[in-house]
mmCIF file of C-alpha atoms in Angstrom:
data_model
loop_
_atom_site.group_PDB
_atom_site.id
_atom_site.type_symbol
_atom_site.label_atom_id
_atom_site.label_comp_id
_atom_site.label_asym_id
_atom_site.label_seq_id
_atom_site.Cartn_x
_atom_site.Cartn_y
_atom_site.Cartn_z
ATOM 1 C CA MET A 750 55.443 29.507 -99.604
ATOM 2 C CA ARG A 751 52.956 32.176 -98.587
ATOM 3 C CA LYS A 752 53.610 35.832 -99.315
ATOM 4 C CA ILE A 753 51.701 38.585 -97.551
ATOM 5 C CA LYS A 754 52.312 42.042 -98.882
ATOM 6 C CA ARG A 755 50.928 45.536 -98.699
ATOM 7 C CA PHE A 756 52.069 47.330 -101.790
ATOM 8 C CA LYS A 757 51.833 50.625 -103.603
ATOM 9 C CA ILE A 758 50.742 51.175 -107.179
ATOM 10 C CA SER A 759 51.222 54.201 -109.390
ATOM 11 C CA SER A 760 48.431 56.739 -109.870
ATOM 12 C CA ARG A 761 48.889 56.568 -113.688
ATOM 13 C CA GLN A 762 46.844 59.775 -113.798
ATOM 14 C CA ARG A 763 47.874 60.853 -117.301
ATOM 15 C CA GLU A 764 47.236 57.413 -118.810
ATOM 16 C CA ILE A 765 43.862 57.060 -117.080
ATOM 17 C CA LEU A 766 42.926 60.635 -118.002
ATOM 18 C CA ARG A 767 43.581 59.882 -121.672
ATOM 19 C CA LYS A 768 41.289 56.851 -121.465
ATOM 20 C CA LEU A 769 38.529 58.854 -119.797
ATOM 21 C CA LEU A 770 38.768 61.646 -122.348
ATOM 22 C CA ARG A 771 37.625 59.139 -124.973
ATOM 23 C CA GLU A 772 34.323 59.094 -123.059
ATOM 24 C CA LEU A 773 33.513 62.817 -123.321
ATOM 25 C CA PRO A 774 29.696 62.407 -123.393
ATOM 26 C CA LEU A 775 29.930 60.290 -120.243
ATOM 27 C CA LEU A 776 32.128 62.881 -118.518
ATOM 28 C CA ARG A 777 29.730 65.695 -119.388
ATOM 29 C CA ARG A 778 26.764 63.741 -118.066
ATOM 30 C CA ALA A 779 28.801 62.996 -114.940
ATOM 31 C CA GLY A 780 29.197 66.731 -114.307
ATOM 32 C CA PHE A 781 32.860 67.231 -115.208
ATOM 33 C CA ALA A 782 33.548 70.610 -116.818
ATOM 34 C CA SER A 783 37.323 70.385 -117.323
ATOM 35 C CA GLU A 784 40.285 68.027 -117.541
ATOM 36 C CA ALA A 785 41.491 69.411 -114.224
ATOM 37 C CA GLN A 786 38.300 68.225 -112.536
ATOM 38 C CA VAL A 787 38.705 64.749 -114.009
ATOM 39 C CA THR A 788 42.344 64.619 -112.891
ATOM 40 C CA ALA A 789 41.336 65.643 -109.377
ATOM 41 C CA PHE A 790 38.696 62.884 -109.389
ATOM 42 C CA ILE A 791 41.332 60.302 -110.370
ATOM 43 C CA LEU A 792 43.631 61.443 -107.564
ATOM 44 C CA ASP A 793 40.786 61.467 -105.026
ATOM 45 C CA ILE A 794 40.112 57.816 -105.817
ATOM 46 C CA PHE A 795 43.814 56.981 -105.767
ATOM 47 C CA LYS A 796 44.051 58.329 -102.195
ATOM 48 C CA LEU A 797 41.369 55.835 -101.120
ATOM 49 C CA LEU A 798 43.329 52.793 -102.250
ATOM 50 C CA ASP A 799 44.659 50.376 -99.644
ATOM 51 C CA PRO A 800 45.933 47.487 -101.782
ATOM 52 C CA GLY A 801 46.686 44.112 -100.286
ATOM 53 C CA VAL A 802 47.579 40.677 -101.635
ATOM 54 C CA VAL A 803 48.102 37.158 -100.398
ATOM 55 C CA TYR A 804 49.384 34.490 -102.766
ATOM 56 C CA GLU A 805 50.820 31.024 -102.509
ATOM 57 C CA PHE A 806 52.196 28.327 -104.757
ATOM 58 C CA ASN A 807 50.358 25.010 -104.948
ATOM 59 C CA GLN A 808 51.553 21.809 -106.584
ATOM 60 C CA ASP A 809 50.369 18.249 -107.045
ATOM 61 C CA ALA A 810 46.864 18.451 -105.611
ATOM 62 C CA HIS A 811 47.783 19.860 -102.222
ATOM 63 C CA TRP A 812 44.593 21.879 -102.681
ATOM 64 C CA GLU A 813 41.708 19.898 -104.045
ATOM 65 C CA LEU A 814 39.605 22.698 -105.485
ATOM 66 C CA ASP A 815 37.231 20.254 -107.123
ATOM 67 C CA GLU A 816 37.697 16.506 -107.555
ATOM 68 C CA GLN A 817 36.456 16.575 -111.141
ATOM 69 C CA SER A 818 38.630 19.493 -112.206
ATOM 70 C CA ILE A 819 42.038 19.217 -113.813
ATOM 71 C CA ILE A 820 43.080 22.458 -112.150
ATOM 72 C CA HIS A 821 43.914 20.881 -108.811
ATOM 73 C CA LYS A 822 46.253 18.426 -110.572
ATOM 74 C CA GLU A 823 48.439 21.196 -111.978
ATOM 75 C CA MET A 824 51.023 23.625 -110.671
ATOM 76 C CA PHE A 825 49.622 27.059 -109.990
ATOM 77 C CA SER A 826 49.828 30.082 -107.738
ATOM 78 C CA ALA A 827 46.580 31.232 -106.169
ATOM 79 C CA CYS A 828 46.285 34.977 -105.597
ATOM 80 C CA ALA A 829 43.805 37.208 -103.800
ATOM 81 C CA VAL A 830 44.016 40.962 -104.357
ATOM 82 C CA THR A 831 41.967 43.803 -102.891
ATOM 83 C CA LEU A 832 42.061 47.569 -103.296
ATOM 84 C CA GLY A 833 40.708 47.985 -99.773
ATOM 85 C CA ALA A 834 37.473 48.768 -97.985
ATOM 86 C CA ARG A 835 37.293 52.537 -98.486
ATOM 87 C CA LEU A 836 36.130 52.278 -102.094
ATOM 88 C CA ASP A 837 32.809 50.615 -101.220
ATOM 89 C CA PRO A 838 31.258 53.547 -99.315
ATOM 90 C CA PHE A 839 32.756 55.973 -101.832
ATOM 91 C CA LEU A 840 30.940 54.255 -104.702
ATOM 92 C CA ASP A 841 27.743 53.847 -102.691
ATOM 93 C CA ASN A 842 27.617 57.600 -102.024
ATOM 94 C CA ILE A 843 27.804 58.600 -105.709
ATOM 95 C CA GLN A 844 24.255 59.397 -106.831
ATOM 96 C CA ASN A 845 24.959 60.257 -110.478
ATOM 97 C CA GLU A 846 25.153 56.930 -112.354
ATOM 98 C CA ASP A 847 27.439 58.322 -115.059
ATOM 99 C CA ARG A 848 29.814 59.627 -112.415
ATOM 100 C CA LYS A 849 29.745 56.196 -110.783
ATOM 101 C CA THR A 850 30.602 54.630 -114.150
ATOM 102 C CA ALA A 851 33.535 57.038 -114.534
ATOM 103 C CA ALA A 852 34.698 56.086 -111.043
ATOM 104 C CA MET A 853 34.534 52.386 -111.924
ATOM 105 C CA ILE A 854 36.588 52.945 -115.071
ATOM 106 C CA ILE A 855 39.292 54.519 -112.897
ATOM 107 C CA ILE A 856 39.054 51.850 -110.201
ATOM 108 C CA LEU A 857 39.290 48.992 -112.703
ATOM 109 C CA GLU A 858 42.452 50.551 -114.120
ATOM 110 C CA PHE A 859 43.933 50.519 -110.609
ATOM 111 C CA LEU A 860 42.812 46.918 -110.159
ATOM 112 C CA LYS A 861 44.535 46.003 -113.417
ATOM 113 C CA SER A 862 47.740 47.560 -112.086
ATOM 114 C CA ALA A 863 47.475 45.552 -108.882
ATOM 115 C CA VAL A 864 46.813 42.283 -110.729
ATOM 116 C CA SER A 865 49.721 42.928 -113.107
ATOM 117 C CA PHE A 866 52.025 43.676 -110.177
ATOM 118 C CA VAL A 867 51.167 40.352 -108.507
ATOM 119 C CA ALA A 868 51.337 38.381 -111.775
ATOM 120 C CA ASP A 869 54.847 39.760 -112.333
ATOM 121 C CA LEU A 870 55.902 38.653 -108.838
ATOM 122 C CA VAL A 871 54.606 35.148 -109.534
ATOM 123 C CA LYS A 872 56.363 35.096 -112.912
ATOM 124 C CA GLU A 873 59.669 35.976 -111.249
ATOM 125 C CA GLN A 874 59.144 33.201 -108.715
ATOM 126 C CA ALA A 875 58.361 30.704 -111.483
ATOM 127 C CA GLU A 876 61.449 31.654 -113.471
ATOM 128 C CA LYS A 877 63.637 30.938 -110.452
ATOM 129 C CA GLU A 878 62.185 27.428 -110.442
ATOM 130 C CA GLU A 879 62.874 27.022 -114.195
ATOM 131 C CA CYS A 880 59.187 27.327 -114.971
ATOM 132 C CA GLU A 881 57.019 29.724 -116.926
ATOM 133 C CA THR A 882 53.590 31.121 -116.175
ATOM 134 C CA LEU A 883 50.523 30.825 -118.392
ATOM 135 C CA ASP A 884 47.461 33.040 -118.815
ATOM 136 C CA LEU A 885 45.670 34.074 -115.647
ATOM 137 C CA GLN A 886 42.462 32.251 -114.742
ATOM 138 C CA PHE A 887 40.045 34.372 -112.724
ATOM 139 C CA VAL A 888 37.919 32.816 -110.011
ATOM 140 C CA SER A 889 36.169 36.059 -109.023
ATOM 141 C CA LEU A 890 36.046 39.585 -110.446
ATOM 142 C CA PRO A 891 34.103 42.627 -109.259
ATOM 143 C CA PRO A 892 31.035 43.593 -111.321
ATOM 144 C CA PHE A 893 32.009 46.028 -114.083
ATOM 145 C CA GLY A 894 28.578 47.560 -114.569
ATOM 146 C CA ALA A 895 28.630 49.973 -117.511
ATOM 147 C CA ALA A 896 32.342 50.715 -117.065
ATOM 148 C CA ALA A 897 34.808 50.008 -119.858
ATOM 149 C CA ALA A 898 37.146 47.507 -118.212
ATOM 150 C CA PRO A 899 40.807 47.182 -119.262
ATOM 151 C CA LYS A 900 41.572 44.327 -121.644
ATOM 152 C CA LEU A 901 43.341 42.252 -118.974
ATOM 153 C CA LEU A 902 40.089 42.017 -117.002
ATOM 154 C CA ARG A 903 37.563 42.283 -119.850
ATOM 155 C CA GLU A 904 39.025 39.395 -121.876
ATOM 156 C CA ALA A 905 40.201 37.343 -118.921
ATOM 157 C CA VAL A 906 39.786 33.588 -118.791
ATOM 158 C CA LYS A 907 37.212 32.864 -116.087
ATOM 159 C CA LEU A 908 36.566 29.587 -114.339
ATOM 160 C CA GLU A 909 33.142 28.135 -115.015
ATOM 161 C CA GLN A 910 30.686 29.338 -112.389
ATOM 162 C CA PRO A 911 30.065 25.980 -110.627
ATOM 163 C CA LEU A 912 33.801 25.388 -110.201
ATOM 164 C CA ALA A 913 34.450 29.007 -109.193
ATOM 165 C CA GLN A 914 31.825 28.805 -106.445
ATOM 166 C CA LYS A 915 33.442 25.650 -105.052
ATOM 167 C CA ALA A 916 37.008 26.902 -105.416
ATOM 168 C CA LEU A 917 36.596 30.393 -103.960
ATOM 169 C CA PRO A 918 36.118 29.496 -100.264
ATOM 170 C CA VAL A 919 38.891 26.886 -100.479
ATOM 171 C CA ILE A 920 41.329 29.414 -101.937
ATOM 172 C CA LEU A 921 40.467 32.133 -99.436
ATOM 173 C CA GLN A 922 40.918 29.721 -96.548
ATOM 174 C CA LYS A 923 44.237 28.367 -97.836
ATOM 175 C CA LEU A 924 45.541 31.902 -98.392
ATOM 176 C CA SER A 925 44.376 33.152 -94.976
ATOM 177 C CA ALA A 926 42.722 35.990 -96.894
ATOM 178 C CA GLU A 927 41.452 37.529 -93.659
ATOM 179 C CA LYS A 928 44.972 38.890 -93.251
ATOM 180 C CA ILE A 929 44.096 41.451 -95.926
ATOM 181 C CA GLU A 930 40.516 41.793 -94.606
ATOM 182 C CA LEU A 931 39.094 39.884 -97.591
ATOM 183 C CA THR A 932 36.059 37.625 -97.169
ATOM 184 C CA ALA A 933 33.357 36.068 -99.336
ATOM 185 C CA SER A 934 29.637 35.588 -98.752
ATOM 186 C CA ALA A 935 27.932 32.224 -99.156
ATOM 187 C CA GLU A 936 26.878 33.408 -102.632
ATOM 188 C CA GLY A 937 30.510 34.085 -103.580
ATOM 189 C CA THR A 938 30.458 37.892 -103.362
ATOM 190 C CA LEU A 939 33.787 39.319 -102.224
ATOM 191 C CA SER A 940 34.075 41.988 -99.566
ATOM 192 C CA PRO A 941 35.543 44.529 -100.146
ATOM 193 C CA ARG A 942 33.857 44.539 -103.556
ATOM 194 C CA ILE A 943 36.865 45.825 -105.486
ATOM 195 C CA SER A 944 38.806 42.612 -105.090
ATOM 196 C CA THR A 945 39.689 39.649 -107.244
ATOM 197 C CA VAL A 946 40.872 36.072 -106.881
ATOM 198 C CA PHE A 947 42.800 34.386 -109.665
ATOM 199 C CA LEU A 948 45.098 31.487 -110.485
ATOM 200 C CA VAL A 949 48.422 31.689 -112.313
ATOM 201 C CA PRO A 950 49.209 28.280 -113.864
ATOM 202 C CA TRP A 951 52.851 27.183 -114.055
ATOM 203 C CA GLN A 952 54.565 24.774 -116.403
ATOM 204 C CA LYS A 953 58.128 23.541 -116.688
ATOM 205 C CA ASN A 954 60.207 25.399 -119.250
ATOM 206 C CA ARG A 955 60.364 23.609 -122.557
ATOM 207 C CA LYS A 956 63.896 22.523 -123.456
ATOM 208 C CA LYS A 957 65.372 24.072 -126.579
ATOM 209 C CA GLY A 958 64.821 22.020 -129.675
ATOM 210 C CA LYS A 959 61.670 20.380 -128.333
ATOM 211 C CA LYS A 960 58.126 21.316 -129.206
#
C-alpha cells in the first residue's frame, strides 16, 4: 500500500533556538547579534520547507534489494522524505561558513521532525497489523558537514555503503519518488540534498509469556 503525502511540520522555534544558543561562539562568528536575529533566521528557513514523503510496505522479498542481504527477506516499510528544493539554493548562497553551519543545524532539526512524523505513521500502520516496528535503518542521509546533528540522525543505523548504493535506486523506483521530485545521481547523491531514504523493519508482536 503506497502512501503519498505532503505534510506540515512545526517550526519548533523555541526548542531549536535553545539548541543554537549552546553554540554562542558559532553564532557570533556567523554574524548574529541577538536572539531575535537567530529566531528570525530559524523562521526564514522554516518558510522554505516543502516537505514530501512516499512510503510503502514490503514483505517477503517483493523487493530484492540485494540477493545476498537478509533485508529483502524481512518485513519493512521503505520511506523517502525530502524537505524540498528551495533549501539547496539557500544554502549555496550563504558565504559565511559558520552561518551555513548554523543553517544546517536548523535544517537537520526539521529533517528529524519529518523523519519522526513518518516513522510514527508507519508504527501506527504496523500496530494495526499486530506488528511492531524496530530501529530505523538509513539508506541515505544528507551530509552534515560541521553541523551538530540531532541524535536520531547522528546515531542512526546506516546500511553498509555497497548495499546502500544497490538498494537506493531500487527503493526510489518502487516508491515512485519522482512524485515528490526526489531523484538520485549514479553516485547515490539525492536531489534535493536535504532528503533521506530509510527502512523501518517490522516484526510480529511477541505473545505474552514468550521471550
